[in-house]
PDB file of C-alpha atoms in Angstrom:
ATOM      1  CA  MET A   1      -0.006   0.189   0.134  1.00 49.00           C
ATOM      2  CA  GLN A   2       2.778   2.284   0.876  1.00 53.00           C
ATOM      3  CA  LYS A   3       4.474   1.593  -2.575  1.00 55.00           C
ATOM      4  CA  THR A   4       1.349   2.450  -4.278  1.00 52.00           C
ATOM      5  CA  ALA A   5       0.922   5.806  -2.491  1.00 50.00           C
ATOM      6  CA  LEU A   6       4.711   6.733  -3.062  1.00 51.00           C
ATOM      7  CA  LYS A   7       4.267   5.955  -6.737  1.00 55.00           C
ATOM      8  CA  LEU A   8       1.074   7.803  -7.126  1.00 51.00           C
ATOM      9  CA  GLY A   9       2.520  10.671  -5.198  1.00 53.00           C
ATOM     10  CA  SER A  10       5.512  10.863  -7.151  1.00 53.00           C
ATOM     11  CA  ILE A  11       3.711  10.783 -10.493  1.00 56.00           C
ATOM     12  CA  ALA A  12       1.271  13.463  -9.267  1.00 54.00           C
ATOM     13  CA  LEU A  13       4.242  15.712  -8.258  1.00 50.00           C
ATOM     14  CA  CYS A  14       5.936  15.134 -11.688  1.00 52.00           C
ATOM     15  CA  ALA A  15       2.613  15.802 -13.431  1.00 52.00           C
ATOM     16  CA  LEU A  16       2.255  19.166 -11.558  1.00 50.00           C
ATOM     17  CA  SER A  17       5.625  20.201 -12.681  1.00 53.00           C
ATOM     18  CA  ILE A  18       5.275  19.041 -16.081  1.00 51.00           C
ATOM     19  CA  SER A  19       1.595  20.519 -16.613  1.00 51.00           C
ATOM     20  CA  ALA A  20       2.955  23.952 -15.827  1.00 54.00           C
ATOM     21  CA  CYS A  21       4.429  24.009 -19.150  1.00 55.00           C
ATOM     22  CA  GLY A  22       0.886  24.170 -20.533  1.00 58.00           C
ATOM     23  CA  GLU A  23       1.393  22.474 -23.971  1.00 61.00           C
ATOM     24  CA  THR A  24      -0.880  19.931 -25.567  1.00 53.00           C
ATOM     25  CA  GLN A  25       1.807  17.161 -25.789  1.00 54.00           C
ATOM     26  CA  THR A  26       2.598  17.558 -22.105  1.00 55.00           C
ATOM     27  CA  PHE A  27      -1.093  17.296 -21.013  1.00 54.00           C
ATOM     28  CA  LYS A  28      -1.306  14.086 -23.164  1.00 52.00           C
ATOM     29  CA  LEU A  29       1.899  12.529 -21.715  1.00 49.00           C
ATOM     30  CA  VAL A  30       0.577  13.352 -18.168  1.00 54.00           C
ATOM     31  CA  THR A  31      -2.800  11.746 -18.776  1.00 54.00           C
ATOM     32  CA  GLY A  32      -1.188   8.654 -20.356  1.00 52.00           C
ATOM     33  CA  ILE A  33       1.143   8.129 -17.393  1.00 54.00           C
ATOM     34  CA  THR A  34      -1.692   8.674 -14.996  1.00 55.00           C
ATOM     35  CA  ALA A  35      -3.905   6.288 -16.849  1.00 53.00           C
ATOM     36  CA  ALA A  36      -1.136   3.745 -16.987  1.00 50.00           C
ATOM     37  CA  THR A  37      -0.637   3.978 -13.185  1.00 52.00           C
ATOM     38  CA  MET A  38      -4.375   3.841 -12.321  1.00 51.00           C
ATOM     39  CA  HIS A  39      -4.648   0.567 -14.517  1.00 50.00           C
ATOM     40  CA  ASP A  40      -1.956  -0.915 -12.358  1.00 54.00           C
ATOM     41  CA  VAL A  41      -4.051  -0.016  -9.032  1.00 53.00           C
ATOM     42  CA  PHE A  42      -6.966  -1.892 -10.710  1.00 51.00           C
ATOM     43  CA  LYS A  43      -5.148  -4.918 -11.465  1.00 53.00           C
ATOM     44  CA  ARG A  44      -3.996  -5.493  -8.108  1.00 53.00           C
ATOM     45  CA  THR A  45      -6.094  -7.601  -5.700  1.00 52.00           C
ATOM     46  CA  ASP A  46      -4.533  -6.357  -2.412  1.00 56.00           C
ATOM     47  CA  VAL A  47      -5.547  -2.858  -2.903  1.00 51.00           C
ATOM     48  CA  ASN A  48      -8.346  -1.814  -0.580  1.00 81.00           C
ATOM     49  CA  LEU A  49     -11.727  -0.125  -1.775  1.00 87.00           C
ATOM     50  CA  LYS A  50     -10.925   3.246  -0.773  1.00 91.00           C
ATOM     51  CA  ALA A  51      -7.635   3.423  -2.822  1.00 92.00           C
ATOM     52  CA  LYS A  52      -9.415   2.107  -5.817  1.00 93.00           C
ATOM     53  CA  ASN A  53     -12.377   4.785  -5.341  1.00 94.00           C
ATOM     54  CA  TYR A  54      -9.719   7.212  -5.144  1.00 94.00           C
ATOM     55  CA  ALA A  55      -8.009   5.965  -8.277  1.00 94.00           C
ATOM     56  CA  ALA A  56     -11.107   6.081 -10.255  1.00 96.00           C
ATOM     57  CA  ALA A  57     -11.931   9.549  -9.066  1.00 96.00           C
ATOM     58  CA  ASP A  58      -8.472  10.697 -10.199  1.00 96.00           C
ATOM     59  CA  PHE A  59      -9.286   9.157 -13.622  1.00 96.00           C
ATOM     60  CA  ILE A  60     -12.597  10.416 -13.880  1.00 96.00           C
ATOM     61  CA  GLU A  61     -11.396  13.894 -12.975  1.00 96.00           C
ATOM     62  CA  SER A  62      -8.815  13.735 -15.882  1.00 95.00           C
ATOM     63  CA  ARG A  63     -11.524  13.042 -18.388  1.00 94.00           C
ATOM     64  CA  MET A  64     -14.125  15.471 -17.381  1.00 90.00           C
ATOM     65  CA  ASN A  65     -11.349  18.351 -16.669  1.00 79.00           C
ATOM     66  CA  GLY A  66     -12.484  21.402 -18.577  1.00 86.00           C
ATOM     67  CA  ILE A  67     -15.987  20.104 -19.268  1.00 93.00           C
ATOM     68  CA  VAL A  68     -17.295  19.921 -15.802  1.00 95.00           C
ATOM     69  CA  ARG A  69     -16.092  23.122 -14.024  1.00 94.00           C
ATOM     70  CA  LYS A  70     -15.301  22.824 -10.326  1.00 93.00           C
ATOM     71  CA  GLN A  71     -18.086  25.246  -9.431  1.00 93.00           C
ATOM     72  CA  ASP A  72     -20.660  23.010 -11.263  1.00 94.00           C
ATOM     73  CA  SER A  73     -22.826  20.888  -9.002  1.00 94.00           C
ATOM     74  CA  LEU A  74     -22.287  17.271  -9.252  1.00 95.00           C
ATOM     75  CA  ALA A  75     -24.686  14.994  -7.709  1.00 94.00           C
ATOM     76  CA  LEU A  76     -24.178  11.381  -6.637  1.00 94.00           C
ATOM     77  CA  SER A  77     -26.397   8.617  -7.546  1.00 93.00           C
ATOM     78  CA  PRO A  78     -26.063   5.032  -6.141  1.00 94.00           C
ATOM     79  CA  LEU A  79     -24.822   2.593  -8.473  1.00 95.00           C
ATOM     80  CA  VAL A  80     -27.404  -0.125  -9.527  1.00 95.00           C
ATOM     81  CA  GLN A  81     -27.216  -3.862 -10.450  1.00 94.00           C
ATOM     82  CA  SER A  82     -27.155  -3.902 -14.315  1.00 93.00           C
ATOM     83  CA  ASP A  83     -29.146  -6.873 -14.545  1.00 90.00           C
ATOM     84  CA  ASN A  84     -31.756  -5.265 -12.122  1.00 89.00           C
ATOM     85  CA  ILE A  85     -31.809  -1.436 -12.067  1.00 90.00           C
ATOM     86  CA  THR A  86     -34.394  -1.390  -9.153  1.00 89.00           C
ATOM     87  CA  MET A  87     -31.737  -2.855  -6.738  1.00 91.00           C
ATOM     88  CA  THR A  88     -28.412  -1.552  -5.224  1.00 92.00           C
ATOM     89  CA  SER A  89     -26.239  -2.592  -2.256  1.00 93.00           C
ATOM     90  CA  PRO A  90     -23.910  -1.015   0.292  1.00 94.00           C
ATOM     91  CA  LEU A  91     -21.192  -1.240  -2.440  1.00 94.00           C
ATOM     92  CA  GLY A  92     -23.532   0.661  -4.888  1.00 94.00           C
ATOM     93  CA  HIS A  93     -23.535   3.572  -2.241  1.00 93.00           C
ATOM     94  CA  ASN A  94     -19.717   3.066  -1.220  1.00 93.00           C
ATOM     95  CA  ILE A  95     -18.149   3.654  -4.634  1.00 95.00           C
ATOM     96  CA  PRO A  96     -19.892   6.964  -5.604  1.00 95.00           C
ATOM     97  CA  GLU A  97     -19.461   8.204  -2.108  1.00 94.00           C
ATOM     98  CA  GLY A  98     -15.845   7.501  -2.051  1.00 95.00           C
ATOM     99  CA  ILE A  99     -15.376   9.044  -5.467  1.00 96.00           C
ATOM    100  CA  GLY A 100     -17.367  11.841  -4.487  1.00 95.00           C
ATOM    101  CA  LEU A 101     -15.235  12.584  -1.471  1.00 95.00           C
ATOM    102  CA  ARG A 102     -12.041  12.668  -3.534  1.00 96.00           C
ATOM    103  CA  LEU A 103     -13.600  14.977  -6.160  1.00 96.00           C
ATOM    104  CA  SER A 104     -14.597  17.120  -3.237  1.00 94.00           C
ATOM    105  CA  GLU A 105     -10.824  17.154  -1.993  1.00 95.00           C
ATOM    106  CA  LEU A 106      -9.816  18.073  -5.689  1.00 95.00           C
ATOM    107  CA  GLY A 107     -12.268  21.105  -5.476  1.00 94.00           C
ATOM    108  CA  TYR A 108     -15.410  19.983  -7.184  1.00 95.00           C
ATOM    109  CA  ASN A 109     -18.746  20.982  -6.020  1.00 94.00           C
ATOM    110  CA  VAL A 110     -20.044  17.504  -4.997  1.00 93.00           C
ATOM    111  CA  ARG A 111     -23.491  17.051  -3.187  1.00 86.00           C
ATOM    112  CA  LEU A 112     -22.274  14.225  -0.970  1.00 75.00           C
ATOM    113  CA  GLY A 113     -25.610  13.497   0.806  1.00 66.00           C
ATOM    114  CA  ASP A 114     -27.116  11.984  -2.222  1.00 49.00           C
ATOM    115  CA  ALA A 115     -25.061   8.685  -2.051  1.00 47.00           C
ATOM    116  CA  ILE A 116     -24.973   8.384   1.513  1.00 49.00           C
ATOM    117  CA  ASN A 117     -28.833   7.844   2.100  1.00 48.00           C
ATOM    118  CA  ILE A 118     -28.639   4.070   1.747  1.00 43.00           C
ATOM    119  CA  GLY A 119     -31.996   2.311   1.130  1.00 43.00           C
ATOM    120  CA  LYS A 120     -33.772   5.755   0.325  1.00 46.00           C
ATOM    121  CA  PRO A 121     -34.336   6.517  -3.337  1.00 44.00           C
ATOM    122  CA  VAL A 122     -32.314   9.394  -4.752  1.00 45.00           C
ATOM    123  CA  GLU A 123     -34.231  11.849  -6.597  1.00 47.00           C
ATOM    124  CA  LEU A 124     -32.421  14.055  -9.051  1.00 42.00           C
ATOM    125  CA  THR A 125     -33.466  16.794 -11.236  1.00 44.00           C
ATOM    126  CA  SER A 126     -31.573  18.891 -13.717  1.00 40.00           C
ATOM    127  CA  GLU A 127     -32.381  21.989 -11.435  1.00 50.00           C
ATOM    128  CA  ALA A 128     -30.677  20.251  -8.490  1.00 76.00           C
ATOM    129  CA  SER A 129     -27.310  19.655 -10.000  1.00 89.00           C
ATOM    130  CA  LYS A 130     -25.938  20.233 -13.470  1.00 93.00           C
ATOM    131  CA  PHE A 131     -24.050  16.744 -13.647  1.00 95.00           C
ATOM    132  CA  THR A 132     -24.526  13.284 -12.097  1.00 95.00           C
ATOM    133  CA  LEU A 133     -21.912  10.609 -11.333  1.00 96.00           C
ATOM    134  CA  GLY A 134     -23.723   7.199 -11.251  1.00 95.00           C
ATOM    135  CA  GLY A 135     -23.531   3.825 -13.067  1.00 96.00           C
ATOM    136  CA  THR A 136     -23.913   0.236 -12.648  1.00 97.00           C
ATOM    137  CA  TYR A 137     -22.406  -2.938 -11.178  1.00 96.00           C
ATOM    138  CA  LEU A 138     -22.667  -6.510 -12.119  1.00 96.00           C
ATOM    139  CA  ARG A 139     -21.351  -9.196  -9.579  1.00 94.00           C
ATOM    140  CA  GLY A 140     -19.902 -12.170 -11.205  1.00 93.00           C
ATOM    141  CA  LYS A 141     -18.391 -15.476  -9.893  1.00 93.00           C
ATOM    142  CA  LYS A 142     -14.773 -13.830  -9.438  1.00 92.00           C
ATOM    143  CA  ASN A 143     -15.095  -9.998  -9.895  1.00 92.00           C
ATOM    144  CA  VAL A 144     -17.629  -7.214  -9.826  1.00 95.00           C
ATOM    145  CA  ASP A 145     -17.898  -5.388 -13.152  1.00 96.00           C
ATOM    146  CA  ILE A 146     -18.181  -1.400 -12.094  1.00 96.00           C
ATOM    147  CA  ASN A 147     -19.523   1.051 -15.013  1.00 97.00           C
ATOM    148  CA  LEU A 148     -19.193   4.597 -13.821  1.00 97.00           C
ATOM    149  CA  GLN A 149     -20.499   7.451 -15.886  1.00 97.00           C
ATOM    150  CA  VAL A 150     -20.982  11.248 -15.601  1.00 97.00           C
ATOM    151  CA  ILE A 151     -23.999  12.559 -17.157  1.00 96.00           C
ATOM    152  CA  GLU A 152     -25.101  16.080 -17.927  1.00 95.00           C
ATOM    153  CA  ASN A 153     -28.642  16.327 -16.505  1.00 94.00           C
ATOM    154  CA  ALA A 154     -29.939  18.893 -18.750  1.00 92.00           C
ATOM    155  CA  THR A 155     -29.084  17.189 -22.183  1.00 93.00           C
ATOM    156  CA  GLY A 156     -28.463  13.530 -20.814  1.00 94.00           C
ATOM    157  CA  ASN A 157     -25.115  13.644 -22.725  1.00 95.00           C
ATOM    158  CA  LEU A 158     -22.335  11.366 -21.375  1.00 96.00           C
ATOM    159  CA  ILE A 159     -19.522  13.308 -20.362  1.00 96.00           C
ATOM    160  CA  THR A 160     -17.215  10.531 -19.354  1.00 96.00           C
ATOM    161  CA  ARG A 161     -17.271   6.930 -18.386  1.00 96.00           C
ATOM    162  CA  PHE A 162     -14.860   4.392 -16.653  1.00 97.00           C
ATOM    163  CA  GLU A 163     -15.170   0.666 -16.338  1.00 96.00           C
ATOM    164  CA  TYR A 164     -13.144  -1.603 -14.312  1.00 95.00           C
ATOM    165  CA  GLN A 165     -13.345  -4.750 -12.024  1.00 93.00           C
ATOM    166  CA  LEU A 166     -13.008  -5.420  -8.383  1.00 92.00           C
ATOM    167  CA  PRO A 167     -11.945  -8.909  -7.242  1.00 91.00           C
ATOM    168  CA  LEU A 168     -14.788 -10.538  -5.362  1.00 89.00           C
ATOM    169  CA  ASN A 169     -12.935 -10.900  -2.099  1.00 88.00           C
ATOM    170  CA  LYS A 170     -14.746 -11.112   1.171  1.00 88.00           C
ATOM    171  CA  GLU A 171     -15.142  -7.454   1.989  1.00 88.00           C
ATOM    172  CA  ILE A 172     -16.628  -6.854  -1.678  1.00 89.00           C
ATOM    173  CA  ARG A 173     -18.803 -10.136  -1.531  1.00 89.00           C
ATOM    174  CA  GLU A 174     -20.449  -8.659   1.757  1.00 90.00           C
ATOM    175  CA  LEU A 175     -20.871  -5.149   0.335  1.00 90.00           C
ATOM    176  CA  SER A 176     -22.407  -6.159  -2.873  1.00 89.00           C
ATOM    177  CA  ASN A 177     -25.034  -8.299  -1.197  1.00 88.00           C
ATOM    178  CA  THR A 178     -28.542  -6.837  -1.685  1.00 82.00           C
ATOM    179  CA  GLU A 179     -31.512  -7.200   0.468  1.00 76.00           C
ATOM    180  CA  THR A 180     -33.877 -10.126  -0.178  1.00 70.00           C
ATOM    181  CA  ARG A 181     -37.206  -8.790  -1.969  1.00 66.00           C
ATOM    182  CA  ILE A 182     -40.301 -10.872  -2.566  1.00 68.00           C
ATOM    183  CA  PHE A 183     -42.180 -10.132  -5.795  1.00 65.00           C
ATOM    184  CA  ARG A 184     -45.642 -10.831  -6.530  1.00 74.00           C
ATOM    185  CA  VAL A 185     -46.315 -12.106 -10.066  1.00 75.00           C
ATOM    186  CA  GLN A 186     -49.842 -11.832 -11.299  1.00 79.00           C
ATOM    187  CA  LYS A 187     -51.144 -13.827 -14.279  1.00 75.00           C
TER     188      LYS A 187
END
């Protein structure tokens, strides 16, 4: 964990000093290095969920930088199961909340309360915020596939997306469990 933090910190310092030059080539180089580092974080199974949320937030921030301004309101929506969009889990709330916390640290105007209300439906309107971070997850036998999206509420346009996998270890398995619901089927 310390090696990853040291690596990410070193790259961030280099990126800041290089990006001060302001050239397009420099920006592409820094973005490429950051993406490669983030890819390494997502391949490792020993990285904790907080580290993965922060890495996802840094990647998303690099992709929405310039489109989503720091003063724009960004709402958080729980991730829903991709095979049943009426269901979510603690994992579906944890991921947007962790990403939102990191984006807030980076200076974005994030409405953190939207993701924290576990079990309560989140109602979002275009007047409430300009953008929404949300998405889906799908639990498999060995991994959980995460699909994050930032959407412009007024137009429905996709600003950026990021897909990655989490290994299905004990923590992720417990967090991705949904409450049992009984449905009545009428013929």
